[in-house]
Coordinates of C-alpha atoms in Angstrom, one line a residue:
Chain A
X1 CA 0.0 -0.1 0.1
X2 CA 1.1 3.4 -1.0
X3 CA 1.6 5.8 2.1
X4 CA 0.4 9.4 1.7
X5 CA 1.3 12.2 3.7
X6 CA 0.6 16.1 4.0
X7 CA 2.8 18.8 5.5
X8 CA -0.1 21.5 5.3
X9 CA -3.8 21.9 5.1
X10 CA -5.4 24.6 2.8
X11 CA -8.6 25.1 1.5
X12 CA -9.8 23.8 -2.0
X13 CA -11.4 27.2 -3.0
X14 CA -8.1 29.0 -2.4
X15 CA -6.8 26.5 -5.0
X16 CA -9.5 27.7 -7.2
X17 CA -8.6 31.1 -6.6
X18 CA -4.8 30.7 -7.7
X19 CA -6.2 28.7 -10.9
X20 CA -8.6 31.2 -11.7
X21 CA -5.8 33.7 -11.9
X22 CA -3.4 31.7 -13.8
X23 CA -6.1 30.7 -16.2
X24 CA -6.5 34.5 -16.7
X25 CA -3.1 35.0 -17.4
X26 CA -2.8 32.2 -19.9
X27 CA -5.9 33.6 -21.7
X28 CA -7.2 37.2 -22.1
X29 CA -10.9 35.7 -22.9
X30 CA -11.1 34.3 -19.4
X31 CA -13.5 36.6 -17.5
X32 CA -14.8 36.0 -14.1
X33 CA -18.4 37.0 -12.4
X34 CA -19.1 36.8 -8.7
X35 CA -22.5 37.3 -6.7
X36 CA -21.3 39.1 -3.7
X37 CA -18.9 36.5 -2.5
X38 CA -15.8 37.4 -3.8
X39 CA -13.6 36.8 -0.6
X40 CA -15.3 33.7 0.0
X41 CA -14.6 32.2 -3.5
X42 CA -11.1 33.8 -3.1
X43 CA -11.5 35.5 -6.5
X44 CA -9.8 38.7 -5.2
X45 CA -6.5 38.2 -7.0
X46 CA -8.2 37.9 -10.4
X47 CA -10.1 40.9 -9.6
X48 CA -7.2 43.1 -8.6
X49 CA -5.2 41.9 -11.7
X50 CA -7.9 42.0 -14.4
X51 CA -10.5 44.6 -12.9
X52 CA -11.9 45.0 -16.4
X53 CA -12.6 41.4 -16.9
X54 CA -14.5 40.9 -13.4
X55 CA -18.0 41.4 -13.2
X56 CA -19.5 41.8 -9.9
X57 CA -23.4 40.8 -10.3
X58 CA -24.5 41.4 -6.6
X59 CA -26.8 39.0 -5.2
X60 CA -28.5 37.9 -8.3
X61 CA -27.4 34.6 -9.2
X62 CA -29.8 33.8 -12.0
X63 CA -28.6 37.2 -13.6
X64 CA -25.3 36.0 -13.2
X65 CA -25.8 32.9 -15.1
X66 CA -27.4 34.6 -18.1
X67 CA -24.7 37.3 -18.0
X68 CA -22.0 34.5 -18.3
X69 CA -24.0 32.7 -21.1
X70 CA -24.0 36.1 -23.0
X71 CA -20.3 36.7 -22.4
X72 CA -19.6 33.3 -23.8
X73 CA -21.7 33.6 -27.0
X74 CA -19.3 36.8 -27.5
X75 CA -16.5 34.6 -27.3
X76 CA -15.4 34.9 -23.6
X77 CA -14.8 32.0 -21.3
X78 CA -16.7 33.1 -18.2
X79 CA -16.0 31.5 -14.5
X80 CA -18.9 32.2 -12.3
X81 CA -18.2 31.8 -8.3
X82 CA -21.0 31.7 -5.6
X83 CA -21.5 29.0 -3.1
X84 CA -22.6 25.5 -4.3
X85 CA -26.4 25.9 -3.5
X86 CA -26.7 29.3 -5.3
X87 CA -24.6 27.9 -8.1
X88 CA -27.0 24.9 -8.9
X89 CA -30.2 24.8 -7.1
X90 CA -31.1 28.2 -7.1
X91 CA -30.2 28.8 -10.9
X92 CA -30.9 25.3 -12.3
X93 CA -33.3 26.4 -15.0
X94 CA -30.7 29.1 -16.0
X95 CA -28.1 26.7 -16.5
X96 CA -30.2 24.1 -18.1
X97 CA -31.6 26.7 -20.9
X98 CA -28.9 29.2 -21.3
X99 CA -25.9 27.1 -20.5
X100 CA -26.1 23.7 -20.9
X101 CA -28.8 23.4 -23.8
X102 CA -27.2 26.0 -25.5
X103 CA -23.6 24.8 -25.1
X104 CA -22.1 27.7 -23.7
X105 CA -18.4 27.5 -22.7
X106 CA -19.3 28.6 -19.1
X107 CA -17.5 27.3 -16.0
X108 CA -19.6 27.0 -12.9
X109 CA -17.1 27.4 -10.1
X110 CA -19.0 26.3 -6.7
X111 CA -17.5 26.6 -3.4
X112 CA -18.8 25.5 0.2
X113 CA -20.1 22.3 -1.2
X114 CA -21.2 19.4 1.2
X115 CA -21.4 19.1 5.1
X116 CA -17.9 20.5 5.5
X117 CA -19.4 24.0 5.0
X118 CA -20.0 23.5 8.7
X119 CA -21.5 25.7 11.1
X120 CA -23.8 27.7 8.5
X121 CA -26.0 24.6 8.7
X122 CA -28.3 22.9 6.1
X123 CA -29.5 25.8 4.3
X124 CA -26.1 26.3 2.8
X125 CA -24.7 22.6 3.0
X126 CA -25.5 21.8 -0.9
X127 CA -25.6 17.8 -1.0
X128 CA -27.7 17.4 -4.3
X129 CA -25.4 19.3 -6.8
X130 CA -23.5 16.4 -8.2
X131 CA -26.9 14.8 -9.0
X132 CA -28.4 17.9 -10.5
X133 CA -25.3 18.6 -12.8
X134 CA -24.7 15.3 -14.0
X135 CA -28.0 15.0 -15.3
X136 CA -27.7 17.8 -17.5
X137 CA -26.7 17.0 -21.3
X138 CA -23.4 18.8 -22.1
X139 CA -22.2 19.2 -18.8
X140 CA -18.8 18.2 -17.4
X141 CA -18.7 17.5 -13.5
X142 CA -15.5 17.9 -11.7
X143 CA -14.9 17.4 -7.7
X144 CA -11.2 17.6 -7.2
X145 CA -9.5 16.3 -4.0
X146 CA -7.5 19.1 -2.6
X147 CA -5.9 22.5 -2.9
X148 CA -3.3 21.5 -5.7
X149 CA -5.8 19.4 -7.8
X150 CA -8.4 22.2 -7.4
X151 CA -5.9 24.8 -8.8
X152 CA -4.8 22.4 -11.7
X153 CA -8.4 21.9 -12.6
X154 CA -9.4 25.3 -12.6
X155 CA -6.4 25.9 -15.2
X156 CA -7.5 22.9 -17.2
X157 CA -11.2 23.9 -17.5
X158 CA -10.6 27.2 -19.1
X159 CA -8.7 25.1 -22.1
X160 CA -11.8 22.6 -22.3
X161 CA -14.4 24.0 -24.5
X162 CA -18.1 23.5 -23.0
X163 CA -19.9 23.8 -19.8
X164 CA -18.3 22.6 -16.9
X165 CA -19.3 22.4 -13.0
X166 CA -16.1 22.6 -10.8
X167 CA -17.2 21.7 -7.2
X168 CA -14.9 22.4 -4.0
X169 CA -15.2 23.7 -0.5
X170 CA -14.6 25.6 2.3
X171 CA -12.5 24.0 4.9
X172 CA -8.7 23.6 5.4
X173 CA -7.8 20.2 4.2
X174 CA -4.9 18.2 3.7
X175 CA -2.9 18.9 0.8
X176 CA -1.4 15.6 -0.6
X177 CA -1.6 15.7 -4.4
X178 CA 1.4 17.0 -6.3
X179 CA 1.9 21.0 -6.7
X180 CA 1.8 21.9 -10.6
X181 CA 0.1 18.7 -11.6
X182 CA -1.4 18.0 -14.8
X183 CA -5.1 17.7 -14.6
X184 CA -6.7 15.2 -17.0
X185 CA -10.5 15.7 -17.3
X186 CA -12.2 12.6 -17.5
X187 CA -9.5 10.5 -16.3
X188 CA -9.9 8.7 -12.7
X189 CA -6.6 8.7 -10.8
X190 CA -5.2 5.5 -9.5
X191 CA -3.8 6.6 -5.9
X192 CA -3.0 3.2 -4.4
X193 CA -3.3 -0.3 -5.8
X194 CA -5.0 -3.3 -3.9
X195 CA -6.9 -6.4 -4.7
X196 CA -9.5 -6.9 -2.0
X197 CA -12.0 -3.9 -2.4
X198 CA -12.0 -0.8 -4.6
X199 CA -12.6 2.5 -2.7
X200 CA -13.6 5.2 -5.2
X201 CA -14.0 8.7 -3.5
X202 CA -14.2 12.3 -4.8
X203 CA -13.5 15.5 -3.5
X204 CA -12.5 16.1 0.4
X205 CA -13.4 12.4 1.0
X206 CA -10.4 11.0 -1.1
X207 CA -8.1 12.0 1.7
X208 CA -10.6 10.0 4.0
X209 CA -10.3 7.1 1.8
X210 CA -6.6 6.9 1.9
X211 CA -7.0 6.9 5.8
X212 CA -9.4 4.3 5.6
X213 CA -7.1 2.0 3.4
X214 CA -4.4 2.4 6.0
X215 CA -6.8 1.2 8.7
X216 CA -8.1 -1.8 6.4
X217 CA -4.3 -2.6 5.7
X218 CA -3.5 -2.7 9.4
X219 CA -6.6 -5.5 9.5
X220 CA -5.0 -7.2 6.5
X221 CA -7.3 -5.9 3.9
X222 CA -5.7 -4.6 0.7
X223 CA -7.8 -1.8 -0.7
X224 CA -7.3 -0.1 -3.9
X225 CA -8.0 3.7 -3.9
X226 CA -9.4 5.6 -6.9
X227 CA -9.7 9.6 -6.9
X228 CA -12.7 10.1 -9.1
X229 CA -12.1 13.6 -9.5
X230 CA -14.3 13.9 -12.6
X231 CA -17.7 12.3 -12.1
X232 CA -19.0 13.2 -15.9
X233 CA -17.6 12.0 -18.3
X234 CA -17.3 8.9 -16.1
X235 CA -14.0 7.0 -16.6
X236 CA -15.8 3.6 -16.9
X237 CA -12.7 1.8 -18.0
X238 CA -10.6 2.6 -14.7
X239 CA -13.8 1.6 -12.7
X240 CA -14.3 -1.7 -14.5
X241 CA -10.5 -2.4 -14.5
X242 CA -10.4 -2.1 -11.0
X243 CA -13.7 -3.9 -9.8
X244 CA -12.9 -6.9 -12.2
X245 CA -10.0 -7.5 -10.1
X246 CA -11.3 -6.8 -6.5
X247 CA -15.1 -7.7 -7.3
X248 CA -16.6 -5.2 -4.9
X249 CA -16.5 -1.5 -4.2
X250 CA -17.2 1.3 -1.7
X251 CA -17.9 4.8 -3.1
X252 CA -17.4 7.9 -0.9
X253 CA -18.7 11.2 -1.5
X254 CA -19.9 14.4 0.3
X255 CA -23.2 14.4 -1.3
X256 CA -26.7 12.8 -1.0
X257 CA -26.7 9.0 -1.8
X258 CA -29.4 9.4 -4.5
X259 CA -28.1 11.0 -7.6
X260 CA -24.4 11.2 -6.7
X261 CA -21.1 9.8 -7.8
X262 CA -22.1 6.4 -6.1
X263 CA -25.1 6.2 -8.4
X264 CA -23.1 6.7 -11.5
X265 CA -20.7 4.2 -10.3
X266 CA -23.5 1.6 -9.7
X267 CA -24.9 2.1 -13.2
X268 CA -21.6 1.4 -14.8
X269 CA -21.3 -1.9 -12.8
X270 CA -24.9 -2.9 -13.0
X271 CA -24.7 -2.6 -16.9
X272 CA -21.1 -4.2 -17.4
X273 CA -20.0 -6.1 -14.3
X274 CA -22.7 -6.3 -11.7
X275 CA -20.8 -6.4 -8.2
X276 CA -21.6 -5.8 -4.5
X277 CA -21.2 -1.8 -3.9
X278 CA -21.6 0.1 -0.8
X279 CA -22.5 3.8 -0.9
X280 CA -20.8 6.0 1.7
X281 CA -22.8 9.3 1.1
X282 CA -25.6 11.3 3.3
X283 CA -28.4 8.9 3.6
X284 CA -31.5 11.0 2.3
X285 CA -31.5 13.6 5.0
X286 CA -30.5 17.5 5.6
X287 CA -27.4 18.5 7.5
X288 CA -27.1 20.6 10.3
X289 CA -24.6 23.0 12.1
X290 CA -21.4 22.0 13.4
X291 CA -17.8 21.6 12.8
X292 CA -16.7 19.8 9.4
X293 CA -15.0 16.8 10.9
X294 CA -17.9 16.3 13.5
X295 CA -20.4 16.4 10.8
X296 CA -18.6 13.8 8.7
X297 CA -18.6 11.5 11.7
X298 CA -22.2 12.0 12.4
X299 CA -23.5 11.8 8.9
X300 CA -21.4 8.5 8.3
X301 CA -18.6 9.9 6.0
X302 CA -15.7 9.2 8.2
X303 CA -12.4 6.9 7.5
X304 CA -14.1 4.7 10.0
X305 CA -17.7 4.7 8.1
X306 CA -15.6 3.7 4.9
X307 CA -13.8 0.8 6.7
X308 CA -17.2 -0.7 8.0
X309 CA -18.4 -0.2 4.4
X310 CA -15.5 -2.3 3.0
X311 CA -15.9 -5.0 5.4
X312 CA -19.5 -5.2 4.7
X313 CA -19.1 -5.3 0.9
X314 CA -16.2 -7.8 1.1
X315 CA -18.6 -10.0 3.3
X316 CA -21.3 -9.8 0.4
X317 CA -18.8 -10.4 -1.9
X318 CA -17.7 -13.6 -0.2
X319 CA -21.4 -14.7 0.5
X320 CA -21.9 -14.2 -3.3
X321 CA -18.9 -16.4 -4.2
X322 CA -20.3 -19.1 -1.6
X323 CA -23.5 -19.2 -3.0
Chain B
X1 CA -32.8 50.0 -47.9
X2 CA -36.6 48.8 -48.0
X3 CA -39.3 51.4 -48.4
X4 CA -42.1 51.6 -45.9
X5 CA -44.4 50.0 -48.7
X6 CA -41.9 47.1 -49.1
X7 CA -41.5 46.3 -45.6
X8 CA -45.5 46.2 -45.3
X9 CA -45.6 43.5 -48.0
X10 CA -42.8 41.7 -46.2
X11 CA -45.2 41.7 -42.9
X12 CA -48.1 40.5 -44.8
X13 CA -46.0 37.4 -46.3
X14 CA -44.5 36.9 -42.8
X15 CA -48.2 36.7 -41.4
X16 CA -48.9 34.1 -43.7
X17 CA -45.9 32.0 -42.9
X18 CA -46.9 32.2 -39.1
X19 CA -50.5 31.0 -39.9
X20 CA -49.2 28.2 -42.4
X21 CA -46.4 26.9 -40.0
X22 CA -48.7 26.9 -36.9
X23 CA -51.4 25.3 -38.8
X24 CA -48.9 22.9 -40.4
X25 CA -47.6 21.7 -37.1
X26 CA -51.0 22.0 -35.5
X27 CA -49.2 23.5 -32.5
X28 CA -47.3 26.7 -31.7
X29 CA -48.1 30.4 -30.7
X30 CA -49.8 32.4 -33.5
X31 CA -51.0 35.3 -31.1
X32 CA -47.7 36.9 -30.1
X33 CA -46.1 36.1 -33.4
X34 CA -48.9 38.0 -35.5
X35 CA -48.4 40.9 -32.8
X36 CA -44.6 41.2 -33.3
X37 CA -44.6 41.0 -37.2
X38 CA -43.9 44.7 -37.9
X39 CA -41.0 44.8 -35.3
X40 CA -39.3 41.9 -36.5
X41 CA -39.5 42.8 -40.0
X42 CA -38.4 46.3 -39.4
X43 CA -35.7 45.1 -37.2
X44 CA -34.0 42.5 -39.5
X45 CA -34.9 44.3 -42.7
X46 CA -34.0 48.0 -41.9
X47 CA -32.3 48.4 -38.5
X48 CA -30.0 45.7 -37.7
X49 CA -26.3 45.7 -39.2
X50 CA -25.8 42.0 -39.8
X51 CA -24.5 39.4 -42.4
X52 CA -27.4 37.0 -42.8
X53 CA -25.5 34.8 -45.2
X54 CA -22.3 34.4 -43.1
X55 CA -23.9 33.8 -39.5
X56 CA -21.3 33.4 -36.8
X57 CA -22.2 32.8 -33.0
X58 CA -20.2 35.8 -32.0
X59 CA -21.3 38.1 -34.5
X60 CA -18.3 40.5 -34.3
X61 CA -18.8 43.9 -35.5
X62 CA -22.4 43.3 -35.9
X63 CA -25.7 44.0 -34.2
X64 CA -27.2 40.8 -32.2
X65 CA -30.8 40.0 -31.5
X66 CA -32.0 37.9 -28.7
X67 CA -35.6 36.7 -28.4
X68 CA -36.3 36.1 -24.8
X69 CA -40.0 35.1 -25.3
X70 CA -38.9 32.3 -27.5
X71 CA -42.5 31.2 -27.9
X72 CA -43.1 33.4 -30.8
X73 CA -40.7 31.5 -32.7
X74 CA -42.9 31.4 -35.7
X75 CA -42.4 35.1 -36.2
X76 CA -38.7 34.9 -35.8
X77 CA -37.9 31.7 -38.0
X78 CA -40.1 33.5 -40.9
X79 CA -38.3 36.7 -40.7
X80 CA -34.7 34.9 -40.3
X81 CA -35.6 32.8 -43.5
X82 CA -37.0 35.7 -45.4
X83 CA -34.0 37.9 -44.6
X84 CA -31.4 35.3 -46.0
X85 CA -30.5 33.2 -42.9
X86 CA -31.6 29.9 -44.3
X87 CA -34.0 28.5 -47.2
X88 CA -37.7 29.3 -46.7
X89 CA -38.4 25.9 -47.5
X90 CA -37.3 24.7 -44.2
X91 CA -40.1 26.7 -42.6
X92 CA -42.5 23.7 -43.3
X93 CA -40.3 21.6 -41.0
X94 CA -41.4 24.0 -38.0
X95 CA -42.0 21.7 -34.8
X96 CA -41.5 18.5 -36.7
X97 CA -39.2 15.7 -35.9
X98 CA -35.5 16.3 -37.0
X99 CA -36.1 19.8 -37.6
X100 CA -33.8 22.7 -36.8
X101 CA -36.9 24.6 -36.5
X102 CA -37.6 23.6 -32.8
X103 CA -40.8 24.6 -31.0
X104 CA -38.8 27.3 -29.0
X105 CA -35.6 28.6 -30.6
X106 CA -32.4 26.5 -29.9
X107 CA -28.9 26.4 -30.9
X108 CA -28.7 22.7 -30.4
X109 CA -29.5 21.9 -34.1
X110 CA -27.3 24.8 -35.4
X111 CA -30.0 26.9 -36.8
X112 CA -28.4 30.1 -38.3
X113 CA -29.6 33.3 -36.5
X114 CA -30.0 31.9 -33.1
X115 CA -27.4 32.4 -30.4
X116 CA -29.0 31.2 -27.3
X117 CA -32.0 28.9 -26.5
X118 CA -35.3 30.5 -25.2
X119 CA -38.6 29.5 -24.0
X120 CA -38.2 29.4 -20.5
X121 CA -39.0 33.1 -19.8
X122 CA -37.0 35.8 -18.1
X123 CA -33.7 34.7 -19.1
X124 CA -32.9 36.7 -22.3
X125 CA -32.1 40.2 -20.9
X126 CA -29.4 38.7 -18.6
X127 CA -27.9 37.0 -21.9
X128 CA -28.2 40.1 -24.0
X129 CA -26.5 42.1 -21.0
X130 CA -23.6 39.6 -21.2
X131 CA -23.3 39.6 -24.9
X132 CA -23.2 43.6 -24.6
X133 CA -20.6 43.2 -21.9
X134 CA -18.7 41.0 -24.2
X135 CA -18.7 43.7 -27.0
X136 CA -17.5 46.3 -24.9
X137 CA -14.7 44.2 -23.9
X138 CA -13.7 43.9 -27.3
X139 CA -14.0 47.5 -28.2
X140 CA -17.0 46.2 -30.6
X141 CA -19.3 49.1 -31.7
X142 CA -22.1 46.6 -32.5
X143 CA -25.3 46.9 -30.8
X144 CA -27.4 44.6 -29.1
X145 CA -31.2 44.2 -29.2
X146 CA -33.5 41.9 -27.2
X147 CA -37.3 41.5 -27.1
X148 CA -39.4 40.4 -24.1
X149 CA -43.0 39.9 -23.6
X150 CA -45.0 41.7 -21.3
X151 CA -46.2 38.8 -19.1
X152 CA -42.5 37.5 -19.3
X153 CA -41.3 40.7 -17.1
X154 CA -43.3 38.9 -14.2
X155 CA -40.3 36.8 -14.1
X156 CA -37.8 38.2 -11.2
X157 CA -34.6 37.7 -13.4
X158 CA -35.7 40.3 -15.6
X159 CA -35.4 42.9 -12.7
X160 CA -32.0 41.6 -11.6
X161 CA -30.8 42.2 -15.3
X162 CA -32.7 45.6 -15.3
X163 CA -30.9 46.7 -12.1
X164 CA -27.5 45.3 -13.4
X165 CA -27.6 47.0 -16.8
X166 CA -28.2 50.3 -15.6
X167 CA -25.9 50.1 -12.5
X168 CA -23.3 49.1 -15.0
X169 CA -23.9 51.5 -17.9
X170 CA -24.6 49.0 -20.5
X171 CA -25.6 51.5 -23.3
X172 CA -25.0 49.3 -26.3
X173 CA -28.3 47.5 -25.3
X174 CA -31.7 48.4 -26.9
X175 CA -34.5 46.2 -25.4
X176 CA -38.2 46.0 -26.3
X177 CA -41.3 44.9 -24.4
X178 CA -44.0 43.7 -26.4
X179 CA -47.0 45.1 -24.6
X180 CA -49.8 43.5 -25.7
X181 CA -51.6 43.2 -22.2
X182 CA -52.3 39.5 -22.8
X183 CA -50.9 36.4 -21.4
X184 CA -51.8 32.5 -21.3
X185 CA -54.3 32.8 -18.4
X186 CA -55.8 36.1 -19.4
X187 CA -55.1 39.9 -19.5
X188 CA -52.0 41.0 -17.7
X189 CA -54.4 43.2 -15.6
X190 CA -56.3 40.1 -14.5
X191 CA -53.1 37.9 -14.0
X192 CA -50.7 40.2 -12.2
X193 CA -51.0 43.7 -13.1
X194 CA -47.9 45.3 -14.3
X195 CA -48.4 48.6 -13.0
X196 CA -46.9 51.6 -14.7
X197 CA -44.3 50.2 -17.0
X198 CA -42.7 53.1 -18.1
X199 CA -42.3 54.5 -14.5
X200 CA -40.8 51.1 -13.4
X201 CA -38.2 51.1 -16.2
X202 CA -37.3 54.9 -15.5
X203 CA -36.9 54.2 -11.8
X204 CA -34.8 51.3 -12.8
X205 CA -32.5 53.8 -14.8
X206 CA -33.4 52.9 -18.2
X207 CA -33.9 55.4 -21.0
X208 CA -37.4 54.8 -22.1
X209 CA -39.2 55.1 -25.5
X210 CA -42.9 54.0 -26.4
X211 CA -43.9 52.9 -29.8
X212 CA -47.0 51.8 -31.7
X213 CA -45.9 48.1 -32.9
X214 CA -48.1 48.2 -36.0
X215 CA -46.9 51.4 -37.2
X216 CA -43.7 50.7 -39.3
X217 CA -42.9 54.3 -39.9
X218 CA -43.1 55.0 -36.1
X219 CA -41.0 51.7 -35.5
X220 CA -38.3 53.1 -37.7
X221 CA -38.4 56.5 -35.9
X222 CA -38.2 55.0 -32.5
X223 CA -35.4 52.7 -33.5
X224 CA -33.5 55.6 -34.7
X225 CA -34.0 57.6 -31.5
X226 CA -33.1 54.7 -29.5
X227 CA -29.7 54.4 -31.5
X228 CA -29.1 57.9 -31.1
X229 CA -29.6 57.4 -27.2
X230 CA -27.3 54.4 -26.9
X231 CA -23.5 55.2 -25.8
X232 CA -24.8 57.7 -23.4
X233 CA -24.4 55.8 -20.3
X234 CA -28.0 54.2 -20.1
X235 CA -29.6 51.0 -21.4
X236 CA -32.5 51.7 -23.6
X237 CA -36.1 50.3 -23.2
X238 CA -38.7 50.7 -25.8
X239 CA -42.2 49.7 -24.7
X240 CA -44.0 48.5 -27.7
X241 CA -47.8 48.6 -27.8
X242 CA -49.5 45.8 -29.9
X243 CA -52.4 43.8 -30.4
X244 CA -52.2 40.0 -29.9
X245 CA -53.3 38.4 -33.0
X246 CA -53.0 41.5 -35.3
X247 CA -53.7 41.0 -39.0
X248 CA -56.1 38.2 -38.5
X249 CA -59.5 39.7 -37.3
X250 CA -60.6 36.4 -35.2
X251 CA -57.3 36.2 -33.4
X252 CA -57.1 39.9 -32.3
X253 CA -57.3 41.3 -28.7
X254 CA -57.7 38.0 -27.3
X255 CA -55.5 35.6 -25.3
X256 CA -57.0 32.7 -26.7
X257 CA -54.7 32.4 -29.5
X258 CA -51.8 32.6 -27.4
X259 CA -50.9 29.0 -28.0
X260 CA -53.6 27.5 -30.2
X261 CA -53.0 26.3 -33.9
X262 CA -56.0 27.0 -36.3
X263 CA -57.9 24.4 -37.8
X264 CA -58.3 23.7 -41.7
X265 CA -61.4 26.2 -41.8
X266 CA -59.8 28.7 -39.5
X267 CA -56.6 28.6 -41.5
X268 CA -58.1 29.3 -44.8
X269 CA -60.2 32.1 -43.4
X270 CA -56.8 33.8 -41.9
X271 CA -55.0 33.4 -45.1
X272 CA -57.8 35.0 -47.0
X273 CA -57.2 38.2 -44.9
X274 CA -53.5 38.1 -46.0
X275 CA -52.2 38.7 -49.5
X276 CA -49.4 36.5 -50.5
X277 CA -46.8 39.3 -51.7
X278 CA -43.5 37.3 -52.0
X279 CA -44.5 33.6 -52.7
X280 CA -45.2 31.0 -50.1
X281 CA -42.7 28.6 -48.8

């Protein structure tokens, strides 16, 4: 098992801010829009360096999405920035008609996703965004694992033509992926090879999957860990290759169990290689106020919860083999 | 440059196209389409600086038009084809399987002239503002035009865009509202009273004009004034008075023909009131 360590914790939204700035330096057509959350989205540096290419829309997200579609029509590459719930649920129809159906080159960048938003509570803890966005034709859905990867993803999506949903978060989180990495949209990342069970995680929970694999290793279980940073298009080949070897999988995401990344994985397996899967996700309930780590424990998204899920799915695999 | 008389002749033909398309598909929205015929014809044949044969998404150094009330697609499709964006024969495919002429306008099938999908109401003003911002960034002096229904401005997003456009001096934008006083469930007064539209838009910081949407001469004059007002720090709004169903006597002044197709007999009656001036498709 490959050992992962980190030297510092940084928020993924700051990775976005740095990536956006670099994307802006790479291409003068990159423009940014924000609905009164410039500091929270870490868009200040872009705003400072490119004041003419930064658009403050005020607290009016629907208008922001429409303006972004118009800017894209004019050949610009607009990045919109606000919290995940205001980036998706609040403006779903605007995204659907003016951006996705119209195939506009808009990058919808969403911070404060999932439970790790923390103390602000359920109103702001968006847990349905992956589902909403991956249902839309033309939409690419990306959920990077840490600061470095979020920065790389922000740079990469500017070079990709078409609508993209980029999901990241608020808390300082272990930085374990390489600095200045190349981000390949649609390619799952094999982090640690193993033979007994496949752990497929996305976003903040990739770090937890690595922790879970360490615990499993101590118990003599050899887990394979995949960072599924792109949820759409889905890297079906990587998922199938791994599960054809391990014959079972655990998915982990900071999202509702219905409609999320786990569903996407289950659908691939059901179609091509039916295998036992346990989905580590929020179980059809809203979140609440609390500290990020406390919330992840309470809602069953901790490394320990993944370990239990892995043991359960391996028991199911064994039962099926014996049947 | 087309004479007023030529524009009127085009209007008659466009109205025939609308009736024939909606009748042929047995679905669509004739009322608002008939009401906006003079506006669309004047815009595409006299006002816009555009290049119909060489349509590009960006439309650099040209004027752009966004139809926000996408359900009046019949009038738009007719005017697009009659002004050279695509062959008029294609009008016969309206709302049928495998057509580029979708029920509501879309870019998905690549129909020249359409730059964004519309139909779900209230979104087009924001898109027009974005396109206008894009032109400003590029130093492109083309203007951006948009059209909206009066019922449509009940959508909150319109007022988000209205506030943004004046606060940010989007003065290369000329928007128009089709004030026909009708919407699906009845008159706008009954459904949700719009209040004093002129006062509202002035209060939101726009330069406001009023025009008679069936008087081609007046339309051209007001557009000229609107153009003169552009570039002066304010977005421009034209409140255009129209009659829903204009040009077909039994469709006029009622919301009943908002989204209903005429049957064979009704279509025949309607067409008998509209002279074929340029040849049917």
